[in-house]
Amino acid sequence: MTTTTTTEHPQRTPEEVRERHAQNLGHQVAGGVFNPRQLLTSFPEALRKLDPRHQARNPVMFVVWVGSLLVTVFAVGDPSVFTVAVAVWLWLTVLFANLAEAVAEGRGKAQAESLRKAKTDAVAHLTDGRTVAGTELKVGDLVVVEAGQVIPGDGDVVEGIATVDESAITGESAPVIRESGGDRSAVTGGTTVLSDRIVVRITAKPGETFVDRMIALVEGAQRQKTPNEIALTILLSTLTIIFLLAVVALQPFAVYSGGEQSVIVLTALLVCLIPTTIGALLSAIGIAGMDRLVQRNVLATSGKAVEAAGDVDTLLLDKTGTITWGNRRATELIPTPGTTLDALVDASRLSSLADGTPEGRSVVELCAVEHSRPAEADEHEKTGEFVPFTAQTRMSGIDLDGRRIRKGAASAFTLGESTKAVVDEISAQGGTPLVVAEDDRVLGVIRLSDVVKPGMRERFAELRAMGIRTVMVTGDNPLTAKAIAAEAGVDDFLAEAKPEDKMALIRREQEGGKLVAMTGDGTNDAPALAQSDVGVAMNTGTSAAKEAGNMVDLDSDPTKLIEIVEIGKQLLITRGALTTFSVANDLAKYFAILPAMFAAIYPQLDKLNIMHLGSPQSAILSALIFNALIIVVLIPLALRGVRYKPSSASALLRRNLLVYGLGGVVTPFAGIWLIDLLVRLIPGIA
């Protein structure tokens, strides 16, 4: 697998990548911080969601909607202050639940609107000489795009090379290179060619382009409930049914005891006891998870992929461009016995002056920076005959003044025992040895190092603390792979990897019940991307790779996979934390409402009125008001997500129970008591 991170952004560190995410298109539109104004702008949409057809999708809130309608009917027939107040706060509970979902969707719709503005209907110049509108293109059409023209549709470059401005899609201002015959051939409709000429084969129908899919996904039009979300919805529905049966069964006991309760009171009790808080926020949490990915320029084709990222057990990471920078650089010159360092420096520099590869340039740079040699060839050196590298000779160099100076693979030279030992040592340490010789006499060895990106060891340590196993995938030999793996701190490595080897590794992991995530950008990566549970395709990659994966990284940064896992875990933790808080809330509401309902019949129950609420009506209304307001209070947390710190599952559970379990018990006691102080002041509330 090849990547383009180092080609297009060679000096970007992981920290700089995260910094740039704060400036990209998604962040500019959505913003990572909750703004209270979003509540006002989303209010009209929340009102539209009062439609019963929409409410029926959420069983918990549908019960509240039915209860609100029922109490409203009684309020019309008996417009007492208490009945009207209960009806109003029941409707507000439904409205606030709609508001949470509307705010989450509103952020996505803002992103979609920005993408629509960036979308351009371009004219397409076909290779047969015809000119048609971009909307009339068919899959397989060949389109010529020259400098200054907009690419009319998604496709693959089949001829030529060009620089392309993709800032409208990725938010990245720097142009990128797209060329035929490699893993950087995919182009996106609506982007602009800045130089040269390319021929593009169209791979998507009008209306089904990458931008169209982005718009549909970020505005939530295609959002489907994830497996965990469905399971939690079933659990919440079951709890709702249990509490409904309990409340219905309560009335016969109340009648028998001489304390018959009104439908208004029973409805208020039911709404306060069912898990309305998490029921109201569940949809918003899922939408916000997708939104956080978009803010980081990652497009997930489904919420299921985001959720799976949170449960990943094994990460497959490509070495080149992900763990290492990918450009091997000369880091040391080692002379053979009997050769001075100066002689080796001069020969290494001369052999590399005409070498335009990154390795060759790095040799010249090393000689200039550390050994004070000129970085450019002088007039005399330019008279030499430069010998290019070939696969047959496996060496390059210069013929100058009767001297034959060459550098190349160790296998191309006859080496002494001491030089062989140096070559083997460099290979064992993860480097690449280049031998330098003059007139068949070996002068020394150049060490090329594929430098591990800064901070990678720490990030892998975090993943290990999360219980995730990391596997480095590389085409290097086992000795080099082992050295790089040890330096980077990954748990395991797969050396000399071929596409079928990746597939076999993924299947072995999955057969053991593990979820696997990987990145890829080439057509040969497509099978493995499709097989993995979380397949992140690079936007610079081929159309086959993007179709096979369930996520697309618009920045084409393979290290983003680590952040995707963190976002997935944050989604799951946020859902679990708010579920814990919601269930814990019911305990305080129990102490508020039940003693108020039956204290007159059973004075002993007054001992449970530990909050010393004013009256049965004020207690019931206070609990109902708190039940509605807590939804609004928790909207920012649902959208932002619970802060995630890498730790073990047991540590996460302890923190969850301590903060959100205990907090879910204590907060309602304080909130209901304070609200009761105000409710007592309302005339007509006994």
C-alpha atoms as one frame of an Amber mdcrd trajectory, in Angstrom:
protein
   0.000   0.000   0.000   1.285   3.463  -0.839   0.251   6.731   0.692   0.581
  10.351  -0.319   0.880  12.011   3.020   4.611  12.530   2.765   4.455  13.520
  -0.895   1.877  16.226  -0.437   2.520  17.313   3.139   6.094  16.182   3.839
   6.733  18.209   6.956   3.402  17.860   8.732   3.671  16.321  12.176   0.718
  14.602  13.888   0.373  17.666  16.109   0.234  19.960  13.073  -2.378  17.707
  11.476  -4.609  18.034  14.541  -3.979  21.805  14.553  -5.061  22.072  10.923
  -8.246  20.158  11.670  -9.354  23.172  13.689  -9.112  25.262  10.506 -10.663
  22.932   7.950 -14.004  23.293   6.224 -15.979  21.119   8.582 -14.804  22.965
  11.666 -15.453  26.358  10.159 -19.021  25.379   9.452 -19.982  23.236  12.393
 -17.721  24.454  15.123 -16.621  22.178  17.884 -18.055  24.375  20.651 -21.767
  24.465  21.472 -23.313  27.885  20.861 -26.565  28.696  22.752 -27.793  30.504
  19.624 -28.112  27.087  18.009 -31.073  26.434  20.315 -32.916  29.447  18.881
 -32.098  28.746  15.243 -33.156  25.098  15.626 -36.419  25.891  17.438 -38.620
  26.008  14.276 -37.327  22.580  13.226 -38.061  21.252  16.732 -41.675  22.392
  16.347 -41.968  20.587  13.012 -40.746  17.397  14.663 -43.869  17.360  16.898
 -45.471  15.483  13.997 -46.654  12.125  15.464 -45.142  10.277  12.493 -41.740
  11.533  13.561 -42.365  10.867  17.258 -43.336   7.263  16.546 -39.687   6.545
  15.624 -38.684   7.081  19.258 -40.814   4.808  21.523 -39.907   6.613  24.762
 -40.731  10.100  23.490 -43.834   8.813  21.701 -45.220   7.739  25.090 -44.511
  11.264  26.377 -46.204  12.727  23.280 -49.332  10.609  23.874 -49.306  11.582
  27.565 -49.015  15.258  26.622 -51.996  14.976  24.298 -54.037  13.156  26.969
 -53.299  15.730  29.687 -54.029  18.555  27.237 -57.520  17.151  26.690 -58.096
  17.131  30.468 -56.647  20.637  30.739 -59.183  21.903  28.199 -62.021  20.286
  30.161 -60.681  21.321  33.588 -58.342  24.289  33.120 -56.870  24.351  36.625
 -53.422  25.887  37.163 -51.919  22.499  38.029 -53.406  20.671  35.031 -52.381
  23.379  32.579 -48.865  23.527  34.062 -48.462  19.753  33.762 -49.667  19.835
  30.130 -47.281  22.672  29.271 -44.243  20.954  30.785 -45.110  17.642  29.155
 -45.147  19.328  25.755 -41.917  21.118  26.608 -40.340  17.753  27.415 -41.184
  16.518  23.913 -40.102  19.832  22.390 -36.735  19.816  24.178 -36.108  16.273
  22.944 -36.842  17.468  19.403 -34.567  20.449  20.008 -31.616  18.196  20.874
 -32.019  16.319  17.600 -32.656  19.515  15.614 -29.485  21.193  16.933 -27.397
  18.140  16.017 -28.963  17.979  12.556 -28.620  21.749  12.128 -24.847  21.560
  12.408 -24.775  18.900   9.689 -27.129  20.904   7.468 -24.840  23.909   7.784
 -21.975  21.767   6.523 -24.154  20.495   3.682 -25.071  24.046   2.681 -21.401
  25.008   2.553 -20.704  22.009   0.321 -23.596  22.951  -1.963 -22.058  26.393
  -2.434 -18.744  24.756  -3.307 -20.411  22.453  -5.819 -20.106  23.695  -9.386
 -21.953  22.475 -12.467 -19.085  22.327 -14.946 -18.916  21.818 -18.680 -17.334
  18.534 -19.767 -15.037  18.288 -22.793 -15.157  14.692 -24.031 -12.197  13.108
 -25.816 -14.316  12.645 -28.946 -14.597  16.443 -29.300 -18.108  16.861 -27.910
 -18.895  19.356 -25.155 -21.713  18.458 -22.753 -22.989  19.608 -19.379 -21.515
  17.824 -16.373 -25.002  16.619 -15.451 -25.183  14.652 -18.728 -22.065  12.566
 -18.145 -22.306   8.785 -17.975 -20.094   6.279 -16.190 -17.160   5.422 -18.452
 -17.053   8.757 -20.330 -13.545  10.115 -20.966 -13.203  13.814 -20.192 -10.294
  16.169 -20.929  -9.580  18.706 -18.186  -6.924  21.399 -18.643  -5.423  24.066
 -16.394  -8.044  26.431 -14.983 -10.967  24.077 -15.671 -13.257  22.444 -13.119
 -13.358  18.644 -13.054 -16.979  17.892 -14.042 -17.439  14.608 -12.166 -15.848
  11.963  -9.999 -13.384   9.721 -11.785  -9.897   8.306 -12.177  -7.056   9.930
 -14.114  -6.204   7.613 -17.020  -3.768   9.907 -18.807  -1.453  12.705 -17.704
  -0.486  14.377 -14.448  -1.707  17.656 -12.935  -1.887  19.696  -9.761  -5.422
  20.004  -8.420  -7.006  22.457  -5.982  -9.241  20.411  -3.647  -9.756  23.138
  -1.030 -13.504  23.277  -1.697 -13.772  19.669  -0.508 -10.968  19.160   1.985
 -10.306  22.672   3.287  -6.627  22.130   2.389  -5.240  25.172   0.568  -2.134
  23.439  -0.810  -2.624  21.897  -4.275  -2.188  18.136  -4.656  -0.853  15.975
  -7.461  -3.095  13.597  -9.371  -1.649  11.239 -11.972  -2.536   8.156 -13.963
  -1.339   4.669 -13.231  -0.970   4.887  -9.453  -2.778   5.226  -6.167  -3.176
   8.991  -6.599  -5.456   8.786  -9.591  -8.868   9.578  -8.054 -10.315  13.050
  -8.626 -13.470  14.613  -7.223 -16.042  16.564  -9.196 -16.043  20.283  -8.382
 -12.282  20.513  -7.817 -10.090  22.611 -10.114  -7.072  21.653 -12.212  -4.316
  24.222 -11.682  -1.710  23.019 -14.150  -1.145  20.651 -17.066  -3.733  18.396
 -18.710  -5.381  15.153 -17.642  -7.912  12.720 -19.073 -10.467  11.505 -16.530
 -12.657   8.412 -16.772 -15.986   9.185 -15.057 -16.868   6.669 -12.313 -20.052
   8.167 -10.788 -23.442   9.127 -12.173 -24.664  12.736 -11.823 -26.307  13.134
  -8.427 -24.292  10.239  -7.014 -20.908  11.943  -6.862 -18.722  12.087  -3.789
 -19.897  15.615  -2.945 -23.540  14.563  -3.329 -22.975  11.672  -0.933 -21.173
  13.979   1.486 -24.130  16.377   1.477 -26.644  13.584   2.089 -24.583  12.068
   4.890 -23.616  15.193   6.831 -27.174  16.534   6.874 -28.391  13.206   8.246
 -30.649  12.274   5.355 -29.182   8.769   5.202 -28.506   8.250   8.905 -29.529
   4.823  10.106 -29.529   3.600  13.673 -26.444   1.638  14.622 -26.653  -1.861
  16.187 -25.831  -0.546  19.676 -28.321   2.272  19.263 -31.010  -0.206  18.227
 -30.179  -2.431  21.211 -30.365   0.540  23.583 -33.667   1.640  22.037 -35.074
  -1.849  22.692 -33.860  -1.651  26.304 -35.411   1.785  26.806 -38.660   0.599
  25.224 -38.723  -2.378  27.582 -38.188  -0.139  30.610 -40.950   2.144  29.370
 -43.373  -0.778  29.081 -42.439  -1.999  32.585 -43.040   1.446  34.114 -46.267
   1.824  32.136 -47.580  -1.462  33.552 -46.434  -0.437  37.044 -48.264   2.904
  36.847 -51.409   1.264  35.456 -51.303  -1.314  38.253 -50.848   1.436  40.828
 -54.339   2.847  40.343 -56.282  -0.208  41.640 -54.165  -0.193  44.805 -54.769
   3.521  45.200 -58.555   3.068  44.765 -58.571   0.229  47.288 -56.726   2.429
  49.785 -59.134   5.305  49.270 -56.599   7.545  47.530 -57.560   7.394  43.855
 -55.122   9.314  41.668 -56.013  11.504  38.708 -54.910  10.697  35.159 -52.812
  13.891  35.225 -50.808  12.712  38.254 -50.357   9.189  36.884 -49.201  10.561
  33.537 -46.698  12.861  35.238 -45.427   9.907  37.299 -44.999   7.768  34.185
 -43.110  10.477  32.274 -40.778  11.100  35.215 -40.000   7.417  35.749 -39.370
   6.313  32.152 -35.849   7.067  30.789 -36.826  10.263  28.987 -33.402  11.900
  29.324 -31.451   9.350  27.300 -34.487   8.728  25.082 -34.454  12.405  24.163
 -30.700  12.617  23.577 -30.022   9.261  21.929 -30.480  10.461  18.360 -28.463
  13.636  18.978 -25.539  11.595  20.358 -25.390   9.480  17.193 -25.626  12.480
  14.861 -22.960  14.338  16.865 -20.598  11.369  16.528 -20.809  11.612  12.736
 -20.409  15.386  13.026 -17.172  15.092  15.014 -15.741  12.930  12.235 -16.731
  15.492   9.597 -15.016  18.205  11.663 -11.836  16.161  11.214 -12.456  15.787
   7.474 -13.498  12.136   7.685 -16.663  11.012   5.933 -18.306   7.892   7.369
 -20.724   6.089   5.103 -22.704   4.898   8.143 -22.975   5.373  11.887 -22.251
   1.672  12.212 -18.668   2.337  11.091 -18.212   5.038  13.738 -19.591   2.744
  16.400 -17.392  -0.143  15.247 -14.360   2.157  15.533 -15.094   2.472  19.234
 -14.988  -1.313  19.645 -11.884  -1.961  17.519  -9.471  -4.545  18.918  -6.766
  -4.506  16.234  -5.349  -1.647  14.143  -3.486  -2.370  10.909  -1.223   0.572
  10.086   0.934   1.000   7.015   4.555   1.799   7.878   5.388   4.227   5.093
   3.690   7.582   5.552   1.822   6.449   8.658   4.365   5.372  11.239   7.386
   6.779   9.391   7.741   9.840   7.188   8.343   7.562   4.204  11.275   9.497
   2.743  14.455   7.622   3.613  17.166  10.103   4.520  20.953   9.822   4.799
  21.796  10.062   8.484  25.345   8.708   8.769  28.505   8.033   6.721  30.580
   5.040   7.889  34.029   4.661   6.250  35.663   1.262   5.812  38.992   0.532
   7.526  41.778   2.387   5.686  39.428   5.082   4.301  39.214   8.556   5.800
  35.845  10.135   6.533  36.698  13.084   4.253  37.336  10.747   1.340  33.993
   9.026   1.897  32.183  12.380   2.213  33.627  13.635  -1.088  32.828  10.408
  -2.931  29.287  10.229  -1.497  28.589  13.818  -2.523  29.949  13.393  -6.065
  27.951  10.213  -6.610  24.726  11.960  -5.526  24.946  15.366  -7.239  22.888
  14.175 -10.217  20.641  11.881  -8.175  17.220  13.550  -8.095  15.656  11.007
  -5.737  14.846  12.039  -2.140  17.620   9.686  -0.966  20.177  11.227  -3.318
  19.268  14.768  -2.305  19.503  13.813   1.356  23.084  12.543   0.852  24.107
  15.897  -0.632  22.314  17.696   2.198  24.088  15.575   4.840  27.476  16.355
   3.288  26.642  20.061   3.171  25.183  20.441   6.652  27.449  18.162   8.696
  30.642  18.190   6.629  30.644  21.696   5.090  30.653  20.599   1.465  29.011
  22.677  -1.310  25.364  21.771  -1.961  25.672  22.471  -5.706  28.034  21.085
  -8.332  30.738  23.487  -9.500  31.661  24.043 -13.158  34.354  21.357 -13.123
  32.066  18.762 -11.523  29.423  19.496 -14.155  31.839  18.238 -16.828  31.639
  14.714 -15.382  29.483  12.009 -16.900  26.622  11.218 -14.554  25.510   7.576
 -14.487  21.810   7.100 -13.603  20.476   4.270 -11.483  19.101   1.227 -13.308
  17.434  -1.919 -12.025  20.140  -3.978 -13.725  23.191  -2.289 -12.196  21.451
  -1.251  -8.945  23.854   1.682  -8.640  24.378   5.264  -9.810  27.268   7.710
  -9.760  29.708   9.812 -11.786  32.765   9.400 -14.013  35.073  12.387 -13.442
  38.785  12.834 -14.216  39.197   9.096 -14.780  37.562   8.242 -11.473  34.534
   5.884 -11.380  32.526   6.729  -8.288  29.430   4.655  -7.590  26.866   4.188
  -4.840  24.151   1.547  -4.667  22.745  -1.589  -3.084  25.143  -3.713  -1.077
  24.423  -6.711  -3.307  25.922  -4.832  -6.293  29.426  -4.754  -4.751  31.985
  -7.225  -3.469  32.253  -6.552   0.247  34.828  -7.389   2.867  33.861  -8.940
   6.171  34.000  -5.632   8.083  31.792  -3.887   5.509  29.331  -6.814   5.521
  29.073  -6.470   9.289  28.231  -2.749   8.957  25.633  -3.473   6.252  23.997
  -6.192   8.363  23.965  -3.966  11.435  22.264  -1.111   9.560  19.633  -3.504
   8.176  19.023  -5.029  11.608  18.451  -1.551  13.030  15.788  -0.756  10.440
  17.972   1.325   8.125  18.922   0.930   4.479  22.636   0.623   3.632  24.075
   2.212   0.464  27.625   1.225  -0.401  30.000   3.830  -1.903  32.953   2.724
  -4.045  35.653   4.270  -6.256  37.143   2.176  -9.057  35.758  -1.011  -7.476
  37.309  -0.116  -4.103  34.658   0.146  -1.382  35.055   3.390   0.593  32.229
   3.033   3.067  28.509   2.821   3.727  25.760   5.450   3.828  23.034   4.806
   6.400  19.534   5.687   5.132  16.914   5.898   7.847  13.155   5.918   7.503
  12.435   8.254  10.409   9.585   7.405  12.763   7.192  10.333  13.168   7.437
  12.153  16.501   4.882  11.175  19.128   3.998   7.823  17.541   5.361   5.742
  20.442   3.225   7.735  22.889   0.121   7.326  20.733   0.641   3.587  20.454
   1.060   3.443  24.238  -2.343   5.152  24.548  -3.889   2.595  22.217  -2.343
  -0.196  24.269  -3.921   1.301  27.389  -7.246   1.214  25.536  -6.767  -2.520
  24.941  -6.085  -2.119  21.202  -3.391  -4.183  19.498  -1.410  -2.379  16.777
   0.096  -4.178  13.781   2.517  -2.458  11.389   2.166  -3.621   7.782   5.176
  -3.141   5.490   6.845  -4.516   2.397  10.242  -4.314   4.102  12.269  -7.383
   4.990  11.675  -8.870   8.475  14.888  -7.437   9.961  14.056  -3.861   8.918
  10.401  -4.287   9.908  11.367  -5.583  13.353  13.643  -2.627  14.010  11.081
  -0.029  12.933   8.351  -1.789  14.938  10.532  -1.724  18.053  11.366   1.967
  17.601   7.744   2.956  16.982   6.393   0.821  19.814   3.826  -1.205  17.854
   2.725  -4.570  19.229   3.374  -6.646  16.114   4.363  -6.343  12.450   3.684
  -8.029   9.129   6.784  -7.902   6.893   6.994  -8.380   3.109   3.220  -8.001
   3.074   1.227  -8.677  -0.074  -2.513  -7.927  -0.506  -3.441 -11.540   0.235
  -1.327 -11.430   3.403  -3.347  -8.475   4.690  -6.587 -10.310   3.958  -5.357
 -13.420   5.760  -4.311 -11.387   8.816  -7.668  -9.602   8.997  -9.581 -12.860
   8.745  -7.476 -14.498  11.466  -8.203 -11.608  13.801 -11.923 -11.643  12.998
 -12.174 -15.392  13.476 -10.962 -14.761  17.013 -13.935 -12.451  17.601 -11.977
  -9.215  17.146 -12.895  -6.078  15.219 -10.223  -4.853  12.802  -9.529  -1.389
  11.398  -7.119  -0.482   8.598  -6.269   2.253   6.110  -5.706   1.911   2.382
  -5.552   3.901  -0.840  -4.792   1.518  -3.692  -6.913  -0.817  -5.758  -4.953
  -3.708  -4.245  -6.111  -2.531  -0.801  -9.800  -2.695  -1.733 -10.374  -6.365
  -0.702  -8.786  -5.810   2.716 -10.708  -2.542   3.224 -13.959  -4.330   2.434
 -13.087  -7.215   4.763 -12.111  -5.022   7.740 -14.743  -3.760  10.163 -13.486
  -0.184   9.844 -11.908   0.518   6.453 -10.578   4.058   6.063  -9.845   4.897
   2.426  -7.651   7.858   1.516  -9.325  10.534  -0.600  -6.216  10.562  -2.793
  -6.672   6.867  -3.472  -8.437   5.016  -6.230 -12.201   4.869  -6.643 -12.075
   1.146  -5.876 -10.509   1.826  -2.476 -13.072   4.517  -1.622 -15.940   2.276
  -2.623 -14.594  -0.630  -0.568 -14.008   1.312   2.670 -16.739   2.565   5.008
 -14.911   5.810   5.748 -13.037   8.278   3.534 -10.338  10.565   4.938 -10.414
  13.784   2.940  -6.957  14.758   4.242  -5.468  11.405   3.160  -3.617  11.173
   6.460  -3.279   7.509   7.496  -2.536   8.462  11.118  -6.128   9.746  11.295
  -7.173   6.161  11.984  -6.002   6.588  15.570  -8.237   9.648  16.017 -11.169
   7.810  14.413 -10.872   5.097  17.054 -10.850   7.740  19.788 -13.979   9.386
  18.333 -15.734   6.006  18.176 -14.886   5.286  21.789 -16.044   8.764  22.789
 -19.388   8.086  21.093 -19.886   4.841  23.011 -18.775   6.371  26.316 -21.065
   9.385  25.866 -24.028   7.124  25.200 -23.200   4.960  28.224 -22.586   7.934
  30.525 -25.879   9.647  29.690 -27.759   6.343  29.971 -26.309   5.883  33.455
 -27.234   9.456  34.378 -30.769   9.048  33.028 -31.487   5.829  34.934 -29.972
   7.247  38.135 -32.280  10.274  37.813 -35.288   8.070  38.449 -34.233   7.425
  42.038 -34.589  11.086  43.035 -37.876  11.418  41.149 -39.150   8.384  43.042
 -38.455  10.133  46.345 -40.146  13.275  45.041 -43.388  11.942  43.551 -44.429
   8.714  45.327 -44.373  10.143  48.893 -46.322  13.159  47.607 -48.978  10.917
  46.031 -49.641   8.686  49.043 -48.441  10.547  52.146 -52.011  11.627  52.912
 -53.168   7.981  52.948 -50.041   6.488  54.474 -48.428   9.094  56.768 -45.462
   6.771  57.205 -44.412   7.550  53.602 -43.772  11.144  54.627 -40.418   9.927
  55.985 -39.385   9.339  52.373 -40.025  13.010  51.598 -36.393  13.729  52.426
 -36.416  16.887  50.302 -39.323  18.283  52.369 -41.183  19.432  49.284 -44.038
  21.871  49.753 -47.079  19.870  48.647 -48.058  16.893  46.472 -48.819  19.164
  43.517 -45.610  21.213  43.851 -43.571  17.999  44.211 -45.069  16.460  41.072
 -44.719  19.658  39.042 -41.132  20.249  40.272 -40.098  16.739  39.225 -41.739
  17.230  35.833 -40.019  20.597  35.281 -36.620  19.152  36.220 -37.252  16.195
  33.900 -37.729  18.621  30.990 -34.976  21.117  31.799 -32.266  18.487  32.309
 -32.629  17.561  28.619 -31.691  21.109  27.578 -28.830  21.203  30.088 -27.356
  17.984  28.669 -27.623  18.949  24.964 -24.114  20.524  24.905 -22.629  17.387
  26.500 -24.433  15.123  24.026 -23.097  17.153  21.082 -19.576  17.673  22.401
 -19.215  14.175  23.841 -17.891  13.030  27.182 -14.177  13.680  27.444 -12.283
  10.490  26.708  -9.017   9.473  28.333  -7.306   6.216  27.325  -7.753   3.749
  30.175  -8.907   0.228  30.879 -12.552  -0.836  30.698 -12.745  -1.271  34.487
 -11.377   2.238  35.066 -13.885   3.681  32.595 -16.731   1.845  34.362 -15.650
   3.180  37.776 -15.484   6.734  36.479 -18.824   6.342  34.734 -20.551   5.139
  37.901 -18.869   7.721  40.114 -19.433  10.779  37.930 -22.646  10.003  36.055
 -24.179   7.380  38.334 -23.673   9.273  41.595 -24.145  12.591  39.805 -27.397
  11.326  38.336 -28.654  10.643  41.860 -27.468  13.838  43.567 -28.285  16.382
  40.832 -32.072  15.754  40.746 -32.320  16.029  44.539 -30.786  19.504  44.434
 -32.580  20.529  41.238 -36.066  19.391  42.269 -35.670  21.012  45.702 -34.704
  24.387  44.185 -37.499  24.240  41.599 -39.992  23.388  44.361 -39.074  26.599
  46.186 -40.177  28.556  43.114 -43.220  26.423  42.294 -44.669  27.041  45.751
 -44.949  30.723  44.831 -47.322  29.998  41.914 -50.915  30.827  42.837 -53.188
  27.819  42.502 -50.510  25.225  43.269 -51.523  23.892  46.668
